PDB file of C-alpha atoms and ligand atoms in Angstrom:
ATOM      1  CA  MET A   1     -54.209  28.794 -24.101  1.00  0.00           C
ATOM      2  CA  SER A   2     -56.798  31.141 -24.264  1.00  0.00           C
ATOM      3  CA  ASP A   3     -55.676  34.194 -24.458  1.00  0.00           C
ATOM      4  CA  CYS A   4     -53.762  33.208 -27.622  1.00  0.00           C
ATOM      5  CA  LEU A   5     -53.376  34.670 -31.237  1.00  0.00           C
ATOM      6  CA  PHE A   6     -52.474  31.892 -32.424  1.00  0.00           C
ATOM      7  CA  CYS A   7     -54.091  28.659 -30.503  1.00  0.00           C
ATOM      8  CA  LYS A   8     -57.024  30.928 -31.973  1.00  0.00           C
ATOM      9  CA  ILE A   9     -55.789  30.146 -35.452  1.00  0.00           C
ATOM     10  CA  ALA A  10     -54.794  27.145 -34.721  1.00  0.00           C
ATOM     11  CA  ALA A  11     -58.232  25.610 -33.312  1.00  0.00           C
ATOM     12  CA  GLY A  12     -59.411  27.652 -37.040  1.00  0.00           C
ATOM     13  CA  GLU A  13     -61.395  30.272 -34.199  1.00  0.00           C
ATOM     14  CA  ILE A  14     -59.988  33.214 -36.560  1.00  0.00           C
ATOM     15  CA  PRO A  15     -58.979  32.819 -40.039  1.00  0.00           C
ATOM     16  CA  SER A  16     -56.039  32.526 -41.521  1.00  0.00           C
ATOM     17  CA  LYS A  17     -54.847  30.819 -45.362  1.00  0.00           C
ATOM     18  CA  LYS A  18     -53.658  27.967 -44.739  1.00  0.00           C
ATOM     19  CA  VAL A  19     -50.557  25.831 -47.077  1.00  0.00           C
ATOM     20  CA  TYR A  20     -51.550  22.562 -44.446  1.00  0.00           C
ATOM     21  CA  GLU A  21     -52.352  20.886 -40.624  1.00  0.00           C
ATOM     22  CA  ASP A  22     -52.049  17.583 -39.369  1.00  0.00           C
ATOM     23  CA  ASP A  23     -52.068  16.544 -35.799  1.00  0.00           C
ATOM     24  CA  VAL A  24     -49.372  18.259 -34.421  1.00  0.00           C
ATOM     25  CA  CYS A  25     -48.677  21.382 -36.592  1.00  0.00           C
ATOM     26  CA  TYR A  26     -50.410  23.366 -38.516  1.00  0.00           C
ATOM     27  CA  ALA A  27     -49.153  25.595 -41.384  1.00  0.00           C
ATOM     28  CA  PHE A  28     -50.860  29.257 -42.390  1.00  0.00           C
ATOM     29  CA  TYR A  29     -49.792  32.342 -44.770  1.00  0.00           C
ATOM     30  CA  ASP A  30     -48.446  35.563 -42.869  1.00  0.00           C
ATOM     31  CA  ILE A  31     -50.699  38.422 -43.010  1.00  0.00           C
ATOM     32  CA  ASP A  32     -47.713  40.295 -43.818  1.00  0.00           C
ATOM     33  CA  PRO A  33     -45.047  38.760 -45.701  1.00  0.00           C
ATOM     34  CA  GLN A  34     -41.615  40.003 -45.709  1.00  0.00           C
ATOM     35  CA  ALA A  35     -40.471  37.434 -49.357  1.00  0.00           C
ATOM     36  CA  PRO A  36     -42.468  36.602 -52.528  1.00  0.00           C
ATOM     37  CA  VAL A  37     -43.030  32.979 -50.007  1.00  0.00           C
ATOM     38  CA  HIS A  38     -43.739  33.797 -46.646  1.00  0.00           C
ATOM     39  CA  PHE A  39     -45.645  30.715 -44.422  1.00  0.00           C
ATOM     40  CA  LEU A  40     -45.996  30.106 -40.243  1.00  0.00           C
ATOM     41  CA  VAL A  41     -45.262  26.664 -38.795  1.00  0.00           C
ATOM     42  CA  ILE A  42     -47.059  25.401 -35.340  1.00  0.00           C
ATOM     43  CA  PRO A  43     -47.449  23.608 -33.329  1.00  0.00           C
ATOM     44  CA  LYS A  44     -51.194  23.937 -31.533  1.00  0.00           C
ATOM     45  CA  ALA A  45     -50.301  23.065 -28.572  1.00  0.00           C
ATOM     46  CA  HIS A  46     -49.369  25.740 -26.692  1.00  0.00           C
ATOM     47  CA  ILE A  47     -44.908  26.442 -26.393  1.00  0.00           C
ATOM     48  CA  SER A  48     -44.620  30.281 -25.726  1.00  0.00           C
ATOM     49  CA  SER A  49     -41.301  29.757 -27.473  1.00  0.00           C
ATOM     50  CA  VAL A  50     -37.875  27.575 -28.343  1.00  0.00           C
ATOM     51  CA  SER A  51     -36.541  28.318 -25.206  1.00  0.00           C
ATOM     52  CA  GLU A  52     -40.186  26.947 -23.875  1.00  0.00           C
ATOM     53  CA  VAL A  53     -38.794  23.276 -25.498  1.00  0.00           C
ATOM     54  CA  ASN A  54     -38.134  20.138 -23.602  1.00  0.00           C
ATOM     55  CA  GLY A  55     -37.995  16.605 -23.441  1.00  0.00           C
ATOM     56  CA  GLY A  56     -41.584  16.158 -23.791  1.00  0.00           C
ATOM     57  CA  ASN A  57     -42.889  18.776 -25.733  1.00  0.00           C
ATOM     58  CA  ALA A  58     -39.827  18.200 -28.240  1.00  0.00           C
ATOM     59  CA  PRO A  59     -41.159  15.882 -31.013  1.00  0.00           C
ATOM     60  CA  ALA A  60     -43.450  17.809 -31.958  1.00  0.00           C
ATOM     61  CA  VAL A  61     -41.163  20.290 -32.911  1.00  0.00           C
ATOM     62  CA  GLY A  62     -39.139  17.319 -34.905  1.00  0.00           C
ATOM     63  CA  HIS A  63     -42.041  16.989 -36.608  1.00  0.00           C
ATOM     64  CA  ILE A  64     -42.556  20.629 -37.783  1.00  0.00           C
ATOM     65  CA  PHE A  65     -38.735  20.835 -39.521  1.00  0.00           C
ATOM     66  CA  ALA A  66     -40.156  17.555 -41.114  1.00  0.00           C
ATOM     67  CA  VAL A  67     -43.155  18.784 -42.233  1.00  0.00           C
ATOM     68  CA  ILE A  68     -41.204  22.782 -43.372  1.00  0.00           C
ATOM     69  CA  ALA A  69     -38.709  20.115 -45.641  1.00  0.00           C
ATOM     70  CA  LYS A  70     -42.264  18.013 -47.078  1.00  0.00           C
ATOM     71  CA  LEU A  71     -44.122  21.553 -48.103  1.00  0.00           C
ATOM     72  CA  ALA A  72     -40.663  23.164 -49.319  1.00  0.00           C
ATOM     73  CA  LYS A  73     -40.542  20.164 -51.118  1.00  0.00           C
ATOM     74  CA  GLU A  74     -44.324  20.604 -52.249  1.00  0.00           C
ATOM     75  CA  LEU A  75     -44.140  24.574 -52.919  1.00  0.00           C
ATOM     76  CA  GLY A  76     -41.271  23.561 -54.979  1.00  0.00           C
ATOM     77  CA  LEU A  77     -38.552  25.961 -53.001  1.00  0.00           C
ATOM     78  CA  GLU A  78     -34.910  24.576 -54.088  1.00  0.00           C
ATOM     79  CA  SER A  79     -34.011  28.117 -51.102  1.00  0.00           C
ATOM     80  CA  TYR A  80     -35.413  28.997 -48.284  1.00  0.00           C
ATOM     81  CA  ARG A  81     -34.464  30.106 -44.255  1.00  0.00           C
ATOM     82  CA  VAL A  82     -36.172  29.073 -41.410  1.00  0.00           C
ATOM     83  CA  VAL A  83     -36.679  31.743 -39.025  1.00  0.00           C
ATOM     84  CA  SER A  84     -37.611  31.727 -34.888  1.00  0.00           C
ATOM     85  CA  ASN A  85     -37.635  34.686 -32.959  1.00  0.00           C
ATOM     86  CA  ILE A  86     -37.169  33.530 -28.609  1.00  0.00           C
ATOM     87  CA  GLY A  87     -37.357  37.110 -27.063  1.00  0.00           C
ATOM     88  CA  PRO A  88     -38.554  41.005 -27.642  1.00  0.00           C
ATOM     89  CA  GLN A  89     -35.211  41.750 -28.939  1.00  0.00           C
ATOM     90  CA  ALA A  90     -34.939  38.871 -31.630  1.00  0.00           C
ATOM     91  CA  GLY A  91     -38.335  40.992 -32.332  1.00  0.00           C
ATOM     92  CA  GLN A  92     -40.619  37.899 -31.364  1.00  0.00           C
ATOM     93  CA  SER A  93     -43.872  39.257 -31.240  1.00  0.00           C
ATOM     94  CA  VAL A  94     -46.489  37.090 -30.743  1.00  0.00           C
ATOM     95  CA  LEU A  95     -45.493  34.073 -27.764  1.00  0.00           C
ATOM     96  CA  HIS A  96     -46.448  31.409 -29.414  1.00  0.00           C
ATOM     97  CA  LEU A  97     -44.339  29.177 -30.910  1.00  0.00           C
ATOM     98  CA  HIS A  98     -43.984  29.287 -34.796  1.00  0.00           C
ATOM     99  CA  PHE A  99     -41.181  29.106 -37.520  1.00  0.00           C
ATOM    100  CA  HIS A 100     -41.073  31.686 -40.050  1.00  0.00           C
ATOM    101  CA  VAL A 101     -40.902  29.711 -44.200  1.00  0.00           C
ATOM    102  CA  LEU A 102     -39.361  33.019 -45.647  1.00  0.00           C
ATOM    103  CA  SER A 103     -38.468  32.046 -49.778  1.00  0.00           C
ATOM    104  CA  GLY A 104     -38.646  34.006 -53.026  1.00  0.00           C
ATOM    105  CA  ARG A 105     -35.790  36.298 -53.002  1.00  0.00           C
ATOM    106  CA  ASP A 106     -32.636  36.815 -52.002  1.00  0.00           C
ATOM    107  CA  MET A 107     -31.729  37.450 -48.598  1.00  0.00           C
ATOM    108  CA  THR A 108     -29.130  39.081 -46.652  1.00  0.00           C
ATOM    109  CA  TRP A 109     -27.034  37.262 -43.610  1.00  0.00           C
ATOM    110  CA  PRO A 110     -26.159  38.221 -40.898  1.00  0.00           C
ATOM    111  CA  PRO A 111     -30.050  39.810 -40.124  1.00  0.00           C
ATOM    112  CA  GLY A 112     -31.082  42.701 -38.891  1.00  0.00           C
TER     113      GLY A 112
HETATM  114  P1  5GP B 201     -42.726  37.106 -34.918  1.00  0.00           P
HETATM  115  O1  5GP B 201     -42.660  39.114 -34.849  1.00  0.00           O
HETATM  116  O2  5GP B 201     -43.388  37.115 -33.107  1.00  0.00           O
HETATM  117  O3  5GP B 201     -42.006  36.595 -35.442  1.00  0.00           O
HETATM  118  O4  5GP B 201     -43.609  36.681 -36.130  1.00  0.00           O
HETATM  119  C1  5GP B 201     -45.389  37.093 -35.951  1.00  0.00           C
HETATM  120  C2  5GP B 201     -45.866  36.822 -37.599  1.00  0.00           C
HETATM  121  O5  5GP B 201     -46.970  36.928 -37.451  1.00  0.00           O
HETATM  122  C3  5GP B 201     -45.065  38.252 -37.637  1.00  0.00           C
HETATM  123  O6  5GP B 201     -44.202  37.979 -39.185  1.00  0.00           O
HETATM  124  C4  5GP B 201     -47.300  38.551 -38.225  1.00  0.00           C
HETATM  125  O7  5GP B 201     -47.223  39.110 -39.775  1.00  0.00           O
HETATM  126  C5  5GP B 201     -48.611  37.656 -38.157  1.00  0.00           C
HETATM  127  N1  5GP B 201     -49.154  37.655 -37.565  1.00  0.00           N
HETATM  128  C6  5GP B 201     -49.612  38.226 -36.325  1.00  0.00           C
HETATM  129  N2  5GP B 201     -50.687  37.841 -36.935  1.00  0.00           N
HETATM  130  C7  5GP B 201     -51.012  36.969 -37.292  1.00  0.00           C
HETATM  131  C8  5GP B 201     -52.306  37.004 -38.251  1.00  0.00           C
HETATM  132  O8  5GP B 201     -54.033  37.567 -37.350  1.00  0.00           O
HETATM  133  N3  5GP B 201     -52.389  36.167 -39.744  1.00  0.00           N
HETATM  134  C9  5GP B 201     -51.639  35.852 -40.137  1.00  0.00           C
HETATM  135  N4  5GP B 201     -51.412  34.812 -40.768  1.00  0.00           N
HETATM  136  N5  5GP B 201     -49.882  36.260 -39.473  1.00  0.00           N
HETATM  137  C10 5GP B 201     -49.988  37.041 -38.382  1.00  0.00           C
HETATM  138 ZN1   ZN B 202     -50.815  29.899 -28.551  1.00  0.00          ZN
END
């Protein structure tokens, strides 16, 4: 989508600190980290949020979770949290599906 920040980051049109990339997804460090390790994993194809996941694009989401597991192992993350905010009340600020991966500090439950 031409006017989407994360589409532009995935396409390399806006610089980011890359963690991983393949044909389906792109992972990069969050510009405003909320934990010692905080990166985002996004599909390269535009999907607005989890609420737009369906049978057609679900394989990309499954692939993203396999990538998260692989990256966590490679980065030596023993414990981590995967978060996706959907809609304004939950705190979604970028309308392109993304999974936050946070690690390296104690975390509380329930989240704020
Ligand atoms: P949300 O608030 O939608 O759950 O998460 C969006 C995340 O994207 C936020 O954690 C925010 O810090 C991050 N973010 C917003 N703009 C940029 C950017 O230009 N570059 C990077 N690397 N992260 C960004
Ligand atoms: Zn997008």
